[in-house]
XYZ file of C-alpha atoms in Angstrom:
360
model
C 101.198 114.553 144.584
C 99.348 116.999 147.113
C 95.707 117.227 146.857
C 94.444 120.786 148.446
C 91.445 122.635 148.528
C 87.674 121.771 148.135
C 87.492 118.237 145.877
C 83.740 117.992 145.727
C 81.734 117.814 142.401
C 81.140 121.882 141.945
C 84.699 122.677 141.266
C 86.407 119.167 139.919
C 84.729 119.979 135.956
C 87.451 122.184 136.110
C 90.910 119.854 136.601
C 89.409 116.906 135.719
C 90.761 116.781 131.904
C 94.035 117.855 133.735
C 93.850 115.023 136.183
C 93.199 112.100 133.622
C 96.320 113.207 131.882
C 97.866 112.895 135.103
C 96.934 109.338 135.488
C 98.020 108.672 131.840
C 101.340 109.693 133.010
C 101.821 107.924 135.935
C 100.279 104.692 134.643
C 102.087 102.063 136.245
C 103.925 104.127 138.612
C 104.663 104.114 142.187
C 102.116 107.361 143.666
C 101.467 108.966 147.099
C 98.530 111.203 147.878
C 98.527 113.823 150.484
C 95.298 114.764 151.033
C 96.592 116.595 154.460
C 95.343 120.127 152.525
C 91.817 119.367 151.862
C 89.124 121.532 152.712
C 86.154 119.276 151.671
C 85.433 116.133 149.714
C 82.332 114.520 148.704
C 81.783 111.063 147.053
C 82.809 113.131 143.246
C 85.850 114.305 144.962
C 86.812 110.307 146.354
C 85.969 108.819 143.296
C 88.388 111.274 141.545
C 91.379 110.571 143.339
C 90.564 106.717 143.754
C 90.683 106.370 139.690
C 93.587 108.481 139.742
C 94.756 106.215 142.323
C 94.429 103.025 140.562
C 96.156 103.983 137.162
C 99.148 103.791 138.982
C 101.102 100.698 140.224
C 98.803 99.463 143.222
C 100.118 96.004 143.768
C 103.468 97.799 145.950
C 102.781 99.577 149.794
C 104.769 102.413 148.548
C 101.650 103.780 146.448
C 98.446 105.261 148.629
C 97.208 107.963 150.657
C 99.032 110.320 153.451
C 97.444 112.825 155.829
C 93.863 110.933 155.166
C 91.218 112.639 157.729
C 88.838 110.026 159.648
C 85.099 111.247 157.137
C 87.839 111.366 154.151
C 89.085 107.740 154.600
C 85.028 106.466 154.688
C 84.589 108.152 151.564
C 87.684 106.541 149.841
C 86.426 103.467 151.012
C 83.167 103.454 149.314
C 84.346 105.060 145.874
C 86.803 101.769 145.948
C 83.810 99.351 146.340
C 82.044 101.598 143.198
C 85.224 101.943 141.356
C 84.663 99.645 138.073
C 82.882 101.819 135.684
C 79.083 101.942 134.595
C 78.041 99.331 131.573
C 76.624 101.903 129.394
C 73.999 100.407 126.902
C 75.666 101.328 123.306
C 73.831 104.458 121.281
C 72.050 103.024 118.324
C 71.948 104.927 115.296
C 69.743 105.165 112.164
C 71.381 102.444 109.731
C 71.021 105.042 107.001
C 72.620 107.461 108.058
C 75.774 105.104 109.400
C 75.530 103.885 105.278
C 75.909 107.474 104.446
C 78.442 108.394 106.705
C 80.512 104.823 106.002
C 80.044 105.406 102.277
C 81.006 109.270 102.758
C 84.282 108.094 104.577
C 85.109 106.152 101.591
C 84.697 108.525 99.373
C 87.221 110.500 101.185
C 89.537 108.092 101.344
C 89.494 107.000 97.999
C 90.350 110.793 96.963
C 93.327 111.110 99.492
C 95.048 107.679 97.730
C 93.949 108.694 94.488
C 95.880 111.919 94.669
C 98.882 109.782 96.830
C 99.288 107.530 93.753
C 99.143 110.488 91.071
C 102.167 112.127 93.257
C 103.821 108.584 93.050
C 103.650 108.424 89.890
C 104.861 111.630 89.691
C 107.998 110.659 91.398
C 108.209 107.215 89.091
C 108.269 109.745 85.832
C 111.041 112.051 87.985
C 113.135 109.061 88.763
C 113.053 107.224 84.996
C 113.916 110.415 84.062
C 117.617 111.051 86.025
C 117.975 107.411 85.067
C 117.823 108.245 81.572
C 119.924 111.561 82.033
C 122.779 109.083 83.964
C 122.630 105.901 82.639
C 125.484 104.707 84.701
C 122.591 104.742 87.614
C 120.687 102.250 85.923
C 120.405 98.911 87.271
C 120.145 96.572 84.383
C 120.492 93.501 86.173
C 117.631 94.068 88.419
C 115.973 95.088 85.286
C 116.354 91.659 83.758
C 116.480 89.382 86.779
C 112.254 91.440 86.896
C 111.865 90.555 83.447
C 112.666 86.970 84.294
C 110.014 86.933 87.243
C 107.321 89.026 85.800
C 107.690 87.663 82.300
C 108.645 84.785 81.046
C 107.582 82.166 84.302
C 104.351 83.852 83.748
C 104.212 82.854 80.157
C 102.494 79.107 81.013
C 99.899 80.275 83.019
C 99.117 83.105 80.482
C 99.320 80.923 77.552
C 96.819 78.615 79.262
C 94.287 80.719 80.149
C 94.310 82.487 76.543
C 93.835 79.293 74.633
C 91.299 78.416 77.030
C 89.298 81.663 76.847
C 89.724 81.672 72.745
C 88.511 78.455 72.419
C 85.363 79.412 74.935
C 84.645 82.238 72.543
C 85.039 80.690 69.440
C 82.612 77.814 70.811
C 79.949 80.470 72.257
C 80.232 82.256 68.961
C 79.918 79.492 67.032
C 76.579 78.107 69.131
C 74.794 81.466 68.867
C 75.780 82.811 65.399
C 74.538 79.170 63.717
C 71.060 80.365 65.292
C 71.051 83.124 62.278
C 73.446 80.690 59.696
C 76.120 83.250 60.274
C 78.458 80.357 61.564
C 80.967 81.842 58.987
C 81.526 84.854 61.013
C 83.091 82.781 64.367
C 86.502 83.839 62.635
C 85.825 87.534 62.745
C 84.656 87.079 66.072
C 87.619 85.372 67.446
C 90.350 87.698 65.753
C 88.693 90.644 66.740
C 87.477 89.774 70.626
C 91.128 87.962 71.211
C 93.449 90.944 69.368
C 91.887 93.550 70.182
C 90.559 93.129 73.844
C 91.034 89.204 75.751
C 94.386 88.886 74.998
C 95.813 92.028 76.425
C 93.517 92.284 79.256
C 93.641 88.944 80.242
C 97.415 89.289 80.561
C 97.344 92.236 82.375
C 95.211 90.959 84.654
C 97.057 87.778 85.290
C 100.050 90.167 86.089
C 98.202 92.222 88.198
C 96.882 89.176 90.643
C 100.968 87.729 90.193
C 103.197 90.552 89.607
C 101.726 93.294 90.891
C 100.453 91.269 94.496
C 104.427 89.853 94.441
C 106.187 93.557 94.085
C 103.613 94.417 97.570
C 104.643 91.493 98.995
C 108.413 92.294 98.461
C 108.945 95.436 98.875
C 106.714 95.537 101.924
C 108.584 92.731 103.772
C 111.576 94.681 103.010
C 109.822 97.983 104.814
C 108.785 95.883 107.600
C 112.619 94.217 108.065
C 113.872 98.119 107.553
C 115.806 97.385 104.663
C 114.442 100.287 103.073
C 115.814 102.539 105.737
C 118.934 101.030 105.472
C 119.042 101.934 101.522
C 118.491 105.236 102.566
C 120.912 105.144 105.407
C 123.743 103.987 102.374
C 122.508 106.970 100.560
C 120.608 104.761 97.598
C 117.219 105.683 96.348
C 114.430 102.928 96.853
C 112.594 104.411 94.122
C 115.756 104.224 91.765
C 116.618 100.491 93.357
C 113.579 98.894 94.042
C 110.851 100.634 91.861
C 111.952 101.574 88.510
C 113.601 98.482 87.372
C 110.344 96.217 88.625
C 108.203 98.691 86.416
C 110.675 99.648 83.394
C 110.696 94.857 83.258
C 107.110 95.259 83.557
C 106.449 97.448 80.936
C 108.550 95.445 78.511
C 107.199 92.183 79.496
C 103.505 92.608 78.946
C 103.700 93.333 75.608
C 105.351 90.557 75.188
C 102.958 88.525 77.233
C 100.533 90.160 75.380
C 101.054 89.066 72.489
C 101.788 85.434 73.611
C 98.233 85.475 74.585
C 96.993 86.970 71.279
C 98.688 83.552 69.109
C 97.788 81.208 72.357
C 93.951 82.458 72.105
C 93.941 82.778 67.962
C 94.917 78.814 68.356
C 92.318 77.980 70.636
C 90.021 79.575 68.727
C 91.715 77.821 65.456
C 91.135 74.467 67.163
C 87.231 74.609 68.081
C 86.417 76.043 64.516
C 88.092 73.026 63.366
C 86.262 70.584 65.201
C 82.942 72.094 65.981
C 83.210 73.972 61.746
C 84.820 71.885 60.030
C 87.275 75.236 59.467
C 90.614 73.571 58.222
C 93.947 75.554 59.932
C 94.353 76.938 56.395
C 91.231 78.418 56.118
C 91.102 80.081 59.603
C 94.387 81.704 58.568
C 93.426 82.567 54.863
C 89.957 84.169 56.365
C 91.676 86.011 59.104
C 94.303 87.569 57.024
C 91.428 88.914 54.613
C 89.010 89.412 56.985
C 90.913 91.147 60.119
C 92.564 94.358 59.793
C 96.434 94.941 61.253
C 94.870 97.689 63.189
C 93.089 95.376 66.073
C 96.239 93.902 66.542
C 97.835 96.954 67.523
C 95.101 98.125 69.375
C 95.607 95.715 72.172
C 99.834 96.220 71.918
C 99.147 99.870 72.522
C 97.230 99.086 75.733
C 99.932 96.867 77.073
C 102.542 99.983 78.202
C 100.318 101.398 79.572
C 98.508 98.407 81.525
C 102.029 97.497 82.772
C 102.952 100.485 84.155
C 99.576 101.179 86.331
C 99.653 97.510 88.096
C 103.876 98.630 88.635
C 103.012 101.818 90.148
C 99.829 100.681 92.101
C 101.869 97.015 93.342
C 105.127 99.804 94.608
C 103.143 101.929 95.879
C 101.152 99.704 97.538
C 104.177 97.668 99.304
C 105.640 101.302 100.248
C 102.447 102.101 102.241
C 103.340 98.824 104.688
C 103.451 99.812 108.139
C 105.167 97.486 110.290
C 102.829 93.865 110.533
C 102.441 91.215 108.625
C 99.123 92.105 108.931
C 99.283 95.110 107.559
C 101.147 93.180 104.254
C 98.327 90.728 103.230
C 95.869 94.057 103.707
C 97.713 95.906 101.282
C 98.841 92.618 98.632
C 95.136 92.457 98.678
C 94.580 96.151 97.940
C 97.171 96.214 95.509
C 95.582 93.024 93.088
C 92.378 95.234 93.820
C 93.417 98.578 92.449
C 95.639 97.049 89.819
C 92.386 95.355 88.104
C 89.988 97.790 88.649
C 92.454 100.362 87.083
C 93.295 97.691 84.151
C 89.742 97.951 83.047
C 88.642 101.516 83.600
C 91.843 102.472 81.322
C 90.746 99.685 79.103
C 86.855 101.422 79.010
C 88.982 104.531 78.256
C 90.489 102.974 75.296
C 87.434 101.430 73.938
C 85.755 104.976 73.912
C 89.281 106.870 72.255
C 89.554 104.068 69.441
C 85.638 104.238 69.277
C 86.429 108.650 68.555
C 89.399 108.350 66.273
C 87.822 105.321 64.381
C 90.853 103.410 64.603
């Protein structure tokens, strides 16, 4: 490099974006200076070429100056002693306005990956579809080998927590209704709380926190070992091998699950009315028959599709988005159980208020 002309602090505002590129560049690398062509140099000018100096690799002989003038040298010299920079004392800003602009941020965000997942889904829809229009594409296997996962080892853990939460309700009922001798009534309030709402959204969000975290998990180890690219690379679709069959199984398993929960929490339910009622088995099933209408039953089997595909789509999606750390696969596992849930009940609130419109 040849240094010419006057380096003193008038003129450098003009190269000195140019000049940290320059040391960017030759970061590391062997660099000579002649400073044989300069006019004039003041302590701006030194300190320039000294940090331009010590980006590159200092520690061999063949890096320094050439053609250094006698006044030029005593100025290199003290811009070396002053070299380290200046500890600046960190702006402070109004904690309002940082809460504004960190909640503003996320409300950005949260609009970019809301449309992201809408053109994911999208592409889901695309794909089922040229399944169904060339079945010989479809992987069935996969498809049941997910429904094995996602489905029936998740039917203890779903069957426990059901009869747990029926008999909770049925004993809660029970306690508060006997305040107005309307103890009768625990039956109508376990049939219609556990059909209609805790069964399928307790099973969806068991899924969500298993099924959905385990499909970001997956397929994002698979991103991070490039086994994705490799699909590619064979010609295969990821979303055709990797994505459709985990949310086709999902979508037939949670109805399933679903209603696993619904005859796990109607049993619960069953058993405290028994002992804290005195409500024979008989009775609880003569009184629900009359009482409870076919229609809350099918209200929560409706939801379950639809449940099922939302945690597929948000877990793929999710595990798609992993970028290279295993880091950045617990971040978005985490994200995904997240998402999954918080879209589980907002379509469940959306539901409520449709069945609440049609009166069904």
């Amino acid at each position: 490099m040849a240094a010419e002309g006057a380096w003193v602090a008038r003129w450098l505002g003009e190269i000195d974006a140019r000049l940290r590129d320059f040391a960017v560049k030759t970061k590391g690398r062997e660099l000579r200076i002649d400073m044989d062509r300069i006019t004039a140099m003041d302590t701006a000018g030194a300190m320039v070429l000294q940090r331009t100096m010590s980006a590159c690799d200092s520690r061999t002989k063949k890096s320094g100056f050439d053609g250094v003038r006698s006044a030029h040298a005593s100025l290199l010299g003290q811009a070396l002693e002053h070299l380290a920079p200046c500890e600046t004392e960190p702006q402070r800003r109004n904690a309002f306005v940082l809460m504004l602009e960190r909640l503003g941020r996320g409300a950005s965000d949260a609009y970019f990956a809301a449309l992201e997942v809408l053109a994911f889904i999208g592409r889901v829809w695309v794909t089922i579809a040229n399944l169904i229009a060339h079945p010989r594409r479809f992987r069935l296997t996969s498809v049941f080998h997910h429904m094995e996962e996602t489905g029936l080892d998740a039917v203890p853990i779903v069957g426990l927590i059901s009869f747990l939460i029926g008999a909770v309700v049925a004993f809660m009922g029970a306690r508060v209704l006997a305040q107005f001798g309307a103890e009768v009534f625990t039956v109508e309030l376990i049939g219609i709380s556990v059909l209609r709402e805790f069964g399928v959204l307790l099973a969806a969000i068991m899924i969500a926190g298993r099924s959905g975290s385990a499909f970001t998990a997956q397929i994002g180890s698979m991103k991070n070992r490039e086994e994705i690219d490799a699909l590619r690379t064979l010609g295969l679709d990821p979303m055709e091998v990797l994505v459709a069959p985990r949310i086709l199984a999902l979508m037939v398993m949670l109805p399933a699950l679903t209603f696993h929960a619904d005859i796990l929490g109607m049993f619960g339910g069953a058993l405290v009315a028994r002992l804290a009622l005195e409500v024979s088995p008989g009775q609880f099933l003569n009184r629900t028959q009359e009482i409870i209408v076919l229609s809350n039953f099918w209200v929560g089997m409706i939801k379950a599709p639809f449940f099922a595909f939302i945690i597929g789509v948000i877990g793929c999606f999710q595990g798609l988005q992993v970028e290279g750390s295993a880091e950045s696969v617990g971040q978005r596992t985490t994200l995904s159980v997240v998402q999954s849930i918080f879209a589980v009940i907002v379509l469940d609130a959306f539901f409520a208020m449709f069945f609440l419109v049609i009166d069904y």
